[in-house]
PDB file of C-alpha atoms in Angstrom:
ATOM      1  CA  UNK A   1       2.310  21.185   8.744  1.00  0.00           C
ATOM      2  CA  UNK A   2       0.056  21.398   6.040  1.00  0.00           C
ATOM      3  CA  UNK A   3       0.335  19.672   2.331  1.00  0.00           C
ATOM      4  CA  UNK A   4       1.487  22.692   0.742  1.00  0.00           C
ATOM      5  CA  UNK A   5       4.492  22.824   2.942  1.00  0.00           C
ATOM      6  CA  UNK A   6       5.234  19.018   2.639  1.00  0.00           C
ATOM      7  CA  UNK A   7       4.898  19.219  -1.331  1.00  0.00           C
ATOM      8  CA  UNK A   8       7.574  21.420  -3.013  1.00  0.00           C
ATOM      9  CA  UNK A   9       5.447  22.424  -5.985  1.00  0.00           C
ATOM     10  CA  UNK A  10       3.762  24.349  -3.592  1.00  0.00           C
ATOM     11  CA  UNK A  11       6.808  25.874  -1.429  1.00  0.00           C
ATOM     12  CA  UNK A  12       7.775  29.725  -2.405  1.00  0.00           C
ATOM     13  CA  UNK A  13      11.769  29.778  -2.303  1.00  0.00           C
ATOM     14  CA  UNK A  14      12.297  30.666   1.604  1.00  0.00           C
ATOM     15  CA  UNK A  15       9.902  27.716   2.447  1.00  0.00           C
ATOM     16  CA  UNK A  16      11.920  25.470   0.641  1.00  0.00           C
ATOM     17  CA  UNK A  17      15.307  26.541   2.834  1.00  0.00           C
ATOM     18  CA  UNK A  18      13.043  26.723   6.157  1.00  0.00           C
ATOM     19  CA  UNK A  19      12.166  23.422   5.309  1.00  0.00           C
ATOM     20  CA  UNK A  20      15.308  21.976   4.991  1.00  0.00           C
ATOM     21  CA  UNK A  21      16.424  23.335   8.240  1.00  0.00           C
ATOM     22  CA  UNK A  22      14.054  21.628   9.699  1.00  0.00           C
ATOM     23  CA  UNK A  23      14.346  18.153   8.272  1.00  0.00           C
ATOM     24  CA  UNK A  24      17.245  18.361   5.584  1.00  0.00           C
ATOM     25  CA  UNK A  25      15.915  15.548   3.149  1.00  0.00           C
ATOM     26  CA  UNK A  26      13.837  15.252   0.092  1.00  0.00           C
ATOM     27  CA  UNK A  27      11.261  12.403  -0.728  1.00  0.00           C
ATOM     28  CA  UNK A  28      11.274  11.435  -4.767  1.00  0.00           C
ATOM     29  CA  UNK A  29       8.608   8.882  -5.401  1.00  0.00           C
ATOM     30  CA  UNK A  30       8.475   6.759  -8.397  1.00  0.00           C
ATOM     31  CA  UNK A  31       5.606   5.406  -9.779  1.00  0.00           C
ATOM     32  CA  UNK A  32       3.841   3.824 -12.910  1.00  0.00           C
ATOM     33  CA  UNK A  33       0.618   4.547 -15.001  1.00  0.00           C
ATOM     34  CA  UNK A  34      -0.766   0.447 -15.006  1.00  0.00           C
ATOM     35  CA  UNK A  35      -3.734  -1.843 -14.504  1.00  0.00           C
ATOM     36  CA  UNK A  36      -4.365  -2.793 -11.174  1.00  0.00           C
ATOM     37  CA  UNK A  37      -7.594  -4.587 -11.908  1.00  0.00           C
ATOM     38  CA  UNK A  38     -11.247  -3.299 -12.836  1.00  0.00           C
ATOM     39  CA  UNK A  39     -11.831  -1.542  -9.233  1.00  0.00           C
ATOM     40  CA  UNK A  40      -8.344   0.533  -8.965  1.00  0.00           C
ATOM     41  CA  UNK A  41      -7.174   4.149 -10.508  1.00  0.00           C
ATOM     42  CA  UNK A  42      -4.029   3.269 -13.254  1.00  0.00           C
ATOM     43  CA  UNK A  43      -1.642   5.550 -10.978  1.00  0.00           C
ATOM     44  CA  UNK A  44      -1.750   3.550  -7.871  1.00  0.00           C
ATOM     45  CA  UNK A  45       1.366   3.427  -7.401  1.00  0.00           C
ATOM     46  CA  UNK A  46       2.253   6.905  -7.516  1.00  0.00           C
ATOM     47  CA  UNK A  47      -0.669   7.820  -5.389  1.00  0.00           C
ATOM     48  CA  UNK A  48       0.049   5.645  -2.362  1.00  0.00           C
ATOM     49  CA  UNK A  49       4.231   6.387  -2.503  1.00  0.00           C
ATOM     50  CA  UNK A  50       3.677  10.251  -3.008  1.00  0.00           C
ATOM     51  CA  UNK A  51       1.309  10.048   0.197  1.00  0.00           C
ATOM     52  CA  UNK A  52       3.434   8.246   2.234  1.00  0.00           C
ATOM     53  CA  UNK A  53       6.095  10.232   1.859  1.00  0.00           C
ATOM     54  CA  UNK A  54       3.786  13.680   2.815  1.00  0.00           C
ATOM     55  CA  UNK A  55       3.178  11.609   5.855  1.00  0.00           C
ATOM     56  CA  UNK A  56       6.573  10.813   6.720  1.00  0.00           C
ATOM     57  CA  UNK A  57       8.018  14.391   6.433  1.00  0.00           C
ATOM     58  CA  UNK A  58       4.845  15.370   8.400  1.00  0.00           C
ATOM     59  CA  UNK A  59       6.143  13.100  10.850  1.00  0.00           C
ATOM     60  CA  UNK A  60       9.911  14.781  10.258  1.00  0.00           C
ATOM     61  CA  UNK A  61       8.598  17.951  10.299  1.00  0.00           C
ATOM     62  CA  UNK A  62      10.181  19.289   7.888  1.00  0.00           C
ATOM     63  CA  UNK A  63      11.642  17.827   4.675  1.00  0.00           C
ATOM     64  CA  UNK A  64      10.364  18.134   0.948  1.00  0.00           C
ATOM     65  CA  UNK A  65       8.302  15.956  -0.775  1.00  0.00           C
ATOM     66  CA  UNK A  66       9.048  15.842  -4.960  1.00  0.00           C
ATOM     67  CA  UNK A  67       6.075  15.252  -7.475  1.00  0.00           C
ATOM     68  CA  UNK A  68       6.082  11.372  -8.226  1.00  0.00           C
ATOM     69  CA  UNK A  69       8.536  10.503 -10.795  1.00  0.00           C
ATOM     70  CA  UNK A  70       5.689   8.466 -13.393  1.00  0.00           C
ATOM     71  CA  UNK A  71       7.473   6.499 -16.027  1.00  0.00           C
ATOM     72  CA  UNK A  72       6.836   2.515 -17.208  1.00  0.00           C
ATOM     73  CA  UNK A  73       6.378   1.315 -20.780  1.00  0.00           C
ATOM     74  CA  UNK A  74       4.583  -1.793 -19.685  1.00  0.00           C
ATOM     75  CA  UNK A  75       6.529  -4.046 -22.057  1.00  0.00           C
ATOM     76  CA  UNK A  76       8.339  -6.568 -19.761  1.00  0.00           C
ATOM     77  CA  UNK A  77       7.681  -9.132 -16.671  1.00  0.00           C
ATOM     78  CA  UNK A  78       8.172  -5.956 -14.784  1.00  0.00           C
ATOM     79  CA  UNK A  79       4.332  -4.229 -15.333  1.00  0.00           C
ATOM     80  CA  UNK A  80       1.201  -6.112 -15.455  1.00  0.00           C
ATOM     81  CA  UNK A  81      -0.036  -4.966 -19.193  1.00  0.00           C
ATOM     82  CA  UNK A  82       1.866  -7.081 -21.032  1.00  0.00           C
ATOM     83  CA  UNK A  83       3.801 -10.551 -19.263  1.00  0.00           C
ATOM     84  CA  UNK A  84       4.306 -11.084 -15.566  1.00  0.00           C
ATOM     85  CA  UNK A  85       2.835 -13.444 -13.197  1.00  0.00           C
ATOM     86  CA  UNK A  86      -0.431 -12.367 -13.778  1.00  0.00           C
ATOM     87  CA  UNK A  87       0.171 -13.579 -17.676  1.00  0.00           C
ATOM     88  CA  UNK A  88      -0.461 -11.319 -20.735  1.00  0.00           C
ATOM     89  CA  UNK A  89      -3.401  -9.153 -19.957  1.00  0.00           C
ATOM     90  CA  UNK A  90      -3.150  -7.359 -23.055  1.00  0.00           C
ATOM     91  CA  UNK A  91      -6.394  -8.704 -24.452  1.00  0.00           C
ATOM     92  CA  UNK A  92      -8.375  -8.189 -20.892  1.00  0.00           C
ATOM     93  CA  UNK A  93      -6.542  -4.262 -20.717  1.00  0.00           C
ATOM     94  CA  UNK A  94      -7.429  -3.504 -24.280  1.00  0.00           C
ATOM     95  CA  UNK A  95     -10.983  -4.242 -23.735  1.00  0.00           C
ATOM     96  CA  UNK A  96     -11.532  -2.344 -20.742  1.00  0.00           C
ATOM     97  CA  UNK A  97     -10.030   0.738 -22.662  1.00  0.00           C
ATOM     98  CA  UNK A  98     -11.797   0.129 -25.763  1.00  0.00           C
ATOM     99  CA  UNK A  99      -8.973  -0.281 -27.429  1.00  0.00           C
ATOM    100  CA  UNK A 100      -6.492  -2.615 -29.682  1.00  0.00           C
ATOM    101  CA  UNK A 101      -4.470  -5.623 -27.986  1.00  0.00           C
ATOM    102  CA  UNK A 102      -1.491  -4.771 -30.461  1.00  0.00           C
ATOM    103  CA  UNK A 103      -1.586  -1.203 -29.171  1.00  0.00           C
ATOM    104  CA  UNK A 104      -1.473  -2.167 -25.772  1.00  0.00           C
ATOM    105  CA  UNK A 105       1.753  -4.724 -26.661  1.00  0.00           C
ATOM    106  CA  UNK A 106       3.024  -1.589 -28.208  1.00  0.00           C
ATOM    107  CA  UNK A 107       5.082  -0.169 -31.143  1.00  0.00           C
ATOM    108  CA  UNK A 108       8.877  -1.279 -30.287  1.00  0.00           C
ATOM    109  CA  UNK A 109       9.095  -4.049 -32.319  1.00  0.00           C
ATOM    110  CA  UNK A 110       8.996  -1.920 -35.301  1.00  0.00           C
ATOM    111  CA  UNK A 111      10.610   1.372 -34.068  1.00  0.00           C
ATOM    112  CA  UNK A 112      13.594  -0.139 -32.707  1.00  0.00           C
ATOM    113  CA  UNK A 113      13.162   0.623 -28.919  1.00  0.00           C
ATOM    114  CA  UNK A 114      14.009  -2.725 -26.965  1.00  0.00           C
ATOM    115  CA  UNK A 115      13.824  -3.092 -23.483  1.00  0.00           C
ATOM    116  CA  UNK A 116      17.212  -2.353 -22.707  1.00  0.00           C
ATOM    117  CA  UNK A 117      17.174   0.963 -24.547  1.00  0.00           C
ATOM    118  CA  UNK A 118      13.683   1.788 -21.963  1.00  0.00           C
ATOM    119  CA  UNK A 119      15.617   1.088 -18.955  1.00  0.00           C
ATOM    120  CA  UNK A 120      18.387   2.730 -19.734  1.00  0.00           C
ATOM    121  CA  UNK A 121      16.186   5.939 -20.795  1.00  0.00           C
ATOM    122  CA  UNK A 122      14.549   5.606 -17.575  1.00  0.00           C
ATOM    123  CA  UNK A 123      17.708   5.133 -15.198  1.00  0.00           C
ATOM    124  CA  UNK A 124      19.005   9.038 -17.318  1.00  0.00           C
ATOM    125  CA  UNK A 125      15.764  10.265 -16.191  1.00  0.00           C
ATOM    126  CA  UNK A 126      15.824   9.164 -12.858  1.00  0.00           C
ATOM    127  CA  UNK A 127      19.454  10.586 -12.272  1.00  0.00           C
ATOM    128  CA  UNK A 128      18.865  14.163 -13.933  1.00  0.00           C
ATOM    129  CA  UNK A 129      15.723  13.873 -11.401  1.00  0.00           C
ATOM    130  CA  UNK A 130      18.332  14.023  -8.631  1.00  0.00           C
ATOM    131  CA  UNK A 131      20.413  16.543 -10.050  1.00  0.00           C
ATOM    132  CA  UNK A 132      17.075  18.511  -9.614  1.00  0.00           C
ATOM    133  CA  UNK A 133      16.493  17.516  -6.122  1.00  0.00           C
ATOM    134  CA  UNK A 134      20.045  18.195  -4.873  1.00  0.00           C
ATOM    135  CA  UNK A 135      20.098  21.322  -6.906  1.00  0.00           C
ATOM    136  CA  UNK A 136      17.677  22.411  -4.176  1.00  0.00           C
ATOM    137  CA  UNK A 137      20.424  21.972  -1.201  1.00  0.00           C
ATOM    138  CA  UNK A 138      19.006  18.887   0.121  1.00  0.00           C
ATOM    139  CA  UNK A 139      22.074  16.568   1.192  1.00  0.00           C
ATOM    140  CA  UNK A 140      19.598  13.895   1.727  1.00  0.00           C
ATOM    141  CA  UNK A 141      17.557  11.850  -0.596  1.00  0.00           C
ATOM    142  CA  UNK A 142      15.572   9.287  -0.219  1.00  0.00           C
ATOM    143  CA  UNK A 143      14.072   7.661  -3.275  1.00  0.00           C
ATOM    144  CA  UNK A 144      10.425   5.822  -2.924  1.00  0.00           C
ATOM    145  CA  UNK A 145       9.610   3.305  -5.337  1.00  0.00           C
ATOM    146  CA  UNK A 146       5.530   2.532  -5.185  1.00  0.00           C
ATOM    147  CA  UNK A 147       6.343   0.720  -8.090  1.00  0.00           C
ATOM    148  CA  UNK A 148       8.239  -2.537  -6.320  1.00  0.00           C
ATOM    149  CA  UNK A 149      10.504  -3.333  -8.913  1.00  0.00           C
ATOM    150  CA  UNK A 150      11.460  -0.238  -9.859  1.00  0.00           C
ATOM    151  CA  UNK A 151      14.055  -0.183  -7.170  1.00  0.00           C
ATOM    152  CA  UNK A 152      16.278  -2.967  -9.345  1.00  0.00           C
ATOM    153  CA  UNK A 153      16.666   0.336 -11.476  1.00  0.00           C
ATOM    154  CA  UNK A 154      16.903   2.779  -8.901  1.00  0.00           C
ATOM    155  CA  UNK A 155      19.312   1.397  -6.473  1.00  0.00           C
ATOM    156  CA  UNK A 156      22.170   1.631  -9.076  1.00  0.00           C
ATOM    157  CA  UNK A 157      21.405   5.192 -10.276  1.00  0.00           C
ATOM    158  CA  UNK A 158      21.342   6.044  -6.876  1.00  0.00           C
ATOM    159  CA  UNK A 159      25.038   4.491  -5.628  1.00  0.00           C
ATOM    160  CA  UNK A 160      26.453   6.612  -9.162  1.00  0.00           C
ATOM    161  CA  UNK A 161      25.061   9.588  -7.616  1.00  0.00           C
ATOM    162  CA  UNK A 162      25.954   9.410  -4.806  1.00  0.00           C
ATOM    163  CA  UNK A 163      29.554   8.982  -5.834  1.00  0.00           C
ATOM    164  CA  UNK A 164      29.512  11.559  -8.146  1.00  0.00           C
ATOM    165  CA  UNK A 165      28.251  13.932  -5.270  1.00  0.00           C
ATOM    166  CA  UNK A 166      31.173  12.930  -3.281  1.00  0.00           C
ATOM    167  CA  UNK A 167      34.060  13.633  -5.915  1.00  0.00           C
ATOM    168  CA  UNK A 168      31.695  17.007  -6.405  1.00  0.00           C
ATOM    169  CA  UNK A 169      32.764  17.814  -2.830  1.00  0.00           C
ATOM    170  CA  UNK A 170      28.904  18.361  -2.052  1.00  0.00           C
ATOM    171  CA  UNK A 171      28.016  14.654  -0.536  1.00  0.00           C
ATOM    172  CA  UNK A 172      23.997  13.553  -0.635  1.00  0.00           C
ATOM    173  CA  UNK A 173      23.118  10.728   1.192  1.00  0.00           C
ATOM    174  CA  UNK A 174      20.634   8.131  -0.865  1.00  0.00           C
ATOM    175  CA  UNK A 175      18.832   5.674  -0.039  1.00  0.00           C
ATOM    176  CA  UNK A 176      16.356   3.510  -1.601  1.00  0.00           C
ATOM    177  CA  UNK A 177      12.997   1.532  -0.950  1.00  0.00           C
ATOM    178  CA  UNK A 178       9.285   0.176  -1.068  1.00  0.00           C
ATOM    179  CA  UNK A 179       6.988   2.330   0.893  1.00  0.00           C
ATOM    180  CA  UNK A 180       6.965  -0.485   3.692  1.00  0.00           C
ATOM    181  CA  UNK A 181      10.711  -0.473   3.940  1.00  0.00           C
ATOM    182  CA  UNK A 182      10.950   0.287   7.136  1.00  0.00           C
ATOM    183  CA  UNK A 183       8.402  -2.033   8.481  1.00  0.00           C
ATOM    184  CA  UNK A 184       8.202  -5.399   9.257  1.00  0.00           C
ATOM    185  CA  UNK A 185       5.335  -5.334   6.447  1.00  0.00           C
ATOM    186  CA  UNK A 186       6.581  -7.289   3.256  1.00  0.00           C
ATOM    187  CA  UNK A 187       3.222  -7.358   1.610  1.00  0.00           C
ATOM    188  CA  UNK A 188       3.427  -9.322  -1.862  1.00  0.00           C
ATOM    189  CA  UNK A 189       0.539  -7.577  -3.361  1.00  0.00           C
ATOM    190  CA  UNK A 190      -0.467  -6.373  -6.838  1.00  0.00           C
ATOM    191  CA  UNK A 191      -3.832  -4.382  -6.696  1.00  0.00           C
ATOM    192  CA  UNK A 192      -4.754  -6.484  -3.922  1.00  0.00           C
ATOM    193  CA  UNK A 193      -6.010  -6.002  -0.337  1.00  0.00           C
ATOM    194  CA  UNK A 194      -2.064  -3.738   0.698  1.00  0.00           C
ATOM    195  CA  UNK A 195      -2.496  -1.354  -2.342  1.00  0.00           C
ATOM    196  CA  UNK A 196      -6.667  -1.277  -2.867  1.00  0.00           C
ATOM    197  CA  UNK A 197      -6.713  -0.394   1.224  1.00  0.00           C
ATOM    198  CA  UNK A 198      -4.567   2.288   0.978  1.00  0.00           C
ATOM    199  CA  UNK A 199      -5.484   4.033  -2.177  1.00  0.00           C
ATOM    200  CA  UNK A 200      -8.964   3.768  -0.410  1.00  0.00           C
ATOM    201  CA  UNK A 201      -7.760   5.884   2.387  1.00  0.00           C
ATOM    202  CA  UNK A 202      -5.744   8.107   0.298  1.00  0.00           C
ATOM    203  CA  UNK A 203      -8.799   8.836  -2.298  1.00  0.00           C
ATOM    204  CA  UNK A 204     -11.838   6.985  -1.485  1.00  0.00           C
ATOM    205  CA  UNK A 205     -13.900   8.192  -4.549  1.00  0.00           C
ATOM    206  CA  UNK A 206     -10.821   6.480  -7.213  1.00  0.00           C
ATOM    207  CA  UNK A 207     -11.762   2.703  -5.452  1.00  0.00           C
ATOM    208  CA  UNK A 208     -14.942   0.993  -6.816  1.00  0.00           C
ATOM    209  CA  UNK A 209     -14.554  -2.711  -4.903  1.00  0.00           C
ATOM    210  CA  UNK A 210     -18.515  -3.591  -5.954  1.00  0.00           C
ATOM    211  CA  UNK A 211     -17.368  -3.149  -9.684  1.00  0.00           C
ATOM    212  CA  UNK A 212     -14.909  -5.865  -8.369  1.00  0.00           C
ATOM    213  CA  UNK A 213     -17.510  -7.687  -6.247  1.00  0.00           C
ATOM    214  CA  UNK A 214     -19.862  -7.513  -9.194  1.00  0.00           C
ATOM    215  CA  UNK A 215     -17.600  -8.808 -12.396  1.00  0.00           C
ATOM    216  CA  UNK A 216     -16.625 -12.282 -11.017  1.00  0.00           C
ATOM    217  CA  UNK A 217     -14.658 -12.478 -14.238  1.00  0.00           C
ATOM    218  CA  UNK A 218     -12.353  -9.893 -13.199  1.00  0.00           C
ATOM    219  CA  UNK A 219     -11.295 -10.831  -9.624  1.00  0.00           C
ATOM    220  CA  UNK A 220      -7.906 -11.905  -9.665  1.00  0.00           C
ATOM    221  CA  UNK A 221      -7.185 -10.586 -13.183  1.00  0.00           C
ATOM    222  CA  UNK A 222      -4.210  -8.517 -13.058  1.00  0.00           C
ATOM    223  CA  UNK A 223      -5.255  -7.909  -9.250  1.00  0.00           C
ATOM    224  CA  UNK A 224      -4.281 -10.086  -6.423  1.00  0.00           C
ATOM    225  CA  UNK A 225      -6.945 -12.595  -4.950  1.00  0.00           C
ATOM    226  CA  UNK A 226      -7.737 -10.846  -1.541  1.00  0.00           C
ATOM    227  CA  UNK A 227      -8.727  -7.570  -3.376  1.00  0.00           C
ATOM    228  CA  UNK A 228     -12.260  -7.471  -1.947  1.00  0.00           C
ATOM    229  CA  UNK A 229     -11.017  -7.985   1.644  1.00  0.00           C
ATOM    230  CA  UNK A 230      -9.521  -4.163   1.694  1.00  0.00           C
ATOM    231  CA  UNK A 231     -10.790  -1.574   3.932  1.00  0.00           C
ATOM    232  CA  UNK A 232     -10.265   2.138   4.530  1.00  0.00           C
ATOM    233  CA  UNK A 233      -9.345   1.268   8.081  1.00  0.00           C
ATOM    234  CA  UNK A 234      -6.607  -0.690   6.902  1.00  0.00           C
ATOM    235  CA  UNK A 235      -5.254   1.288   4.642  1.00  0.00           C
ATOM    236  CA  UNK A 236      -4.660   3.672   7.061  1.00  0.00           C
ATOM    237  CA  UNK A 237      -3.149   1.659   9.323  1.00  0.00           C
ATOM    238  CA  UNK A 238      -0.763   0.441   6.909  1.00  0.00           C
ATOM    239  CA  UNK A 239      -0.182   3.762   5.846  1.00  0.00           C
ATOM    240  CA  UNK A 240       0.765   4.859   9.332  1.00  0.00           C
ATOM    241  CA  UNK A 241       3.275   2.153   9.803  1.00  0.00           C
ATOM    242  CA  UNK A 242       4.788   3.187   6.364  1.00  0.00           C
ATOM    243  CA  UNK A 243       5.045   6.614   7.138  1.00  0.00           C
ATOM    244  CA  UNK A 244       6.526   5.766  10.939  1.00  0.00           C
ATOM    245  CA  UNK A 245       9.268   3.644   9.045  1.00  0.00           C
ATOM    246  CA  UNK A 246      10.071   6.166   6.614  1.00  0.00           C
ATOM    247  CA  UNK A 247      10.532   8.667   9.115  1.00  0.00           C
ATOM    248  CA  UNK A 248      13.007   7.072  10.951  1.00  0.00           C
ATOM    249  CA  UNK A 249      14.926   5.967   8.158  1.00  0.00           C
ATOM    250  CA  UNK A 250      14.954   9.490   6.688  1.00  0.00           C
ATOM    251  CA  UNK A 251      16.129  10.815  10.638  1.00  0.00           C
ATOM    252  CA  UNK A 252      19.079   8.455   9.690  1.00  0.00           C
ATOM    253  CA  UNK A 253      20.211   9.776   6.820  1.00  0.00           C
ATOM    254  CA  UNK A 254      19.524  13.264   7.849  1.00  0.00           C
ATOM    255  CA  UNK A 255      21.969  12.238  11.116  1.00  0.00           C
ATOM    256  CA  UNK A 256      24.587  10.189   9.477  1.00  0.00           C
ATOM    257  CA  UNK A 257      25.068  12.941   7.105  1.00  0.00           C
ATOM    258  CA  UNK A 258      27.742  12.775   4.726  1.00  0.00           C
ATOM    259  CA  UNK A 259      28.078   8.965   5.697  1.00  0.00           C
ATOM    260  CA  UNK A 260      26.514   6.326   2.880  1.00  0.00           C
ATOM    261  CA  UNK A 261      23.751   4.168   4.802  1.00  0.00           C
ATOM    262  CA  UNK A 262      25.357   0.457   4.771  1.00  0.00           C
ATOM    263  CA  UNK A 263      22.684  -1.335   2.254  1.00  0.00           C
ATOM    264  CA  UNK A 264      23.866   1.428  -0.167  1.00  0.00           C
ATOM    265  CA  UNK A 265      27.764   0.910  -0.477  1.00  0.00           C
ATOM    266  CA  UNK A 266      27.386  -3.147  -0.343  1.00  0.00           C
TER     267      UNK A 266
END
């Protein structure tokens, strides 16, 4: 199979049934526009979920993969711009986009939008997503989040439609997880060695690891520490074993079919 059957921005309306038949599940990857240090592209996370999930319906042979899903107002411990383990980068982001701190930190203090009214915008987006997907006939989902912690937001929008779908009389199976979910990978990585590696296989040319290499004041700024240890080999190594794992998981739901996986109903 080729990308433009995988990806369903590309399928004419037949393709998208005759994939289906083949592999009745759709891929919806969620991402985020962030840093991910000096050497990395801002979408990083939506470029190494949306691949992986091409991969893994490759691998199916048939199933549909959905553009990524890019939302993140980088205002909480959640995103890297503004406070997380990493600390507030805001002055180190700003600079690098010849910009204003305060604009990075963002207008909500003065417009009213708190945090909870962001997540709860997001978790509305996210479920009119699926109404898309499953308007398509798919009666199996499977939702990748490239951003980790988006899945704290996902899971639960997932379970409600789910539900819904069931009192509809038209059940869709859902699941939820990290790209490595169905590994025995549980890489704790932020723009480190896991995500610079496979971004590097995915798009070489977006990866710049001497701009790294050559700005000591940068390594480990909003990037993990073992950043200049990636390769392209690795990355696609890793991206095999994502894509394997996915796979299988997605052959589940596709077989279980209108049963909820277990993780989901807990």
């Amino acid at each position: 199979m080729n990308k433009q059957l995988v990806c369903i921005e590309h399928m004419r309306p037949a393709q998208v049934a005759a994939c289906r038949q083949r592999a009745d599940v759709a891929f919806l990857p969620l991402g985020a526009i962030e840093w991910h240090g000096v050497h990395n592209p801002q979408g990083v996370d939506s470029i190494k979920a949306h691949h992986i999930c091409c991969e893994a319906a490759r691998k199916l042979g048939g199933g549909a993969v959905f553009p990524a899903l890019v939302w993140g107002v980088p205002r909480d411990s959640f995103f890297v711009n503004k406070s997380s383990s990493f600390g507030d980068l805001a002055e180190v982001v700003a600079r690098e986009l010849d910009t204003q701190p305060q604009r990075v930190r963002g207008f909500a203090p003065h417009g009213g939008m708190d945090l909870q009214e962001q997540w709860l915008f997001y978790q509305r987006l996210l479920r009119m997503s699926l109404e898309q997907v499953a308007a398509y006939g798919f009666r199996s989902i499977y939702i990748v989040c490239g951003h980790n912690p988006l899945i704290h937001w996902a899971r639960p929008v997932a379970m409600a439609f789910s539900r819904a779908a069931q009192m509809a009389g038209q059940p869709v199976n859902m699941d939820c997880g990290s790209e490595f979910e169905g590994t025995n990978l549980r890489p704790v990585d932020h723009g480190g060695k896991w995500e610079t590696s496979i971004v590097m296989a995915i798009e070489p040319d977006t990866v710049d690891l001497d701009e790294l290499r050559q700005r000591e004041e940068y390594q480990g700024v909003g990037c993990s520490e073992d950043a200049l240890e990636s390769s392209v080999e690795q990355g696609r190594q890793w991206i095999e074993a994502c894509a394997r794992g996915m796979a299988r998981d997605a052959q589940w739901l596709i077989d279980h079919h209108p049963d909820l996986p277990e993780r989901m109903t807990r």
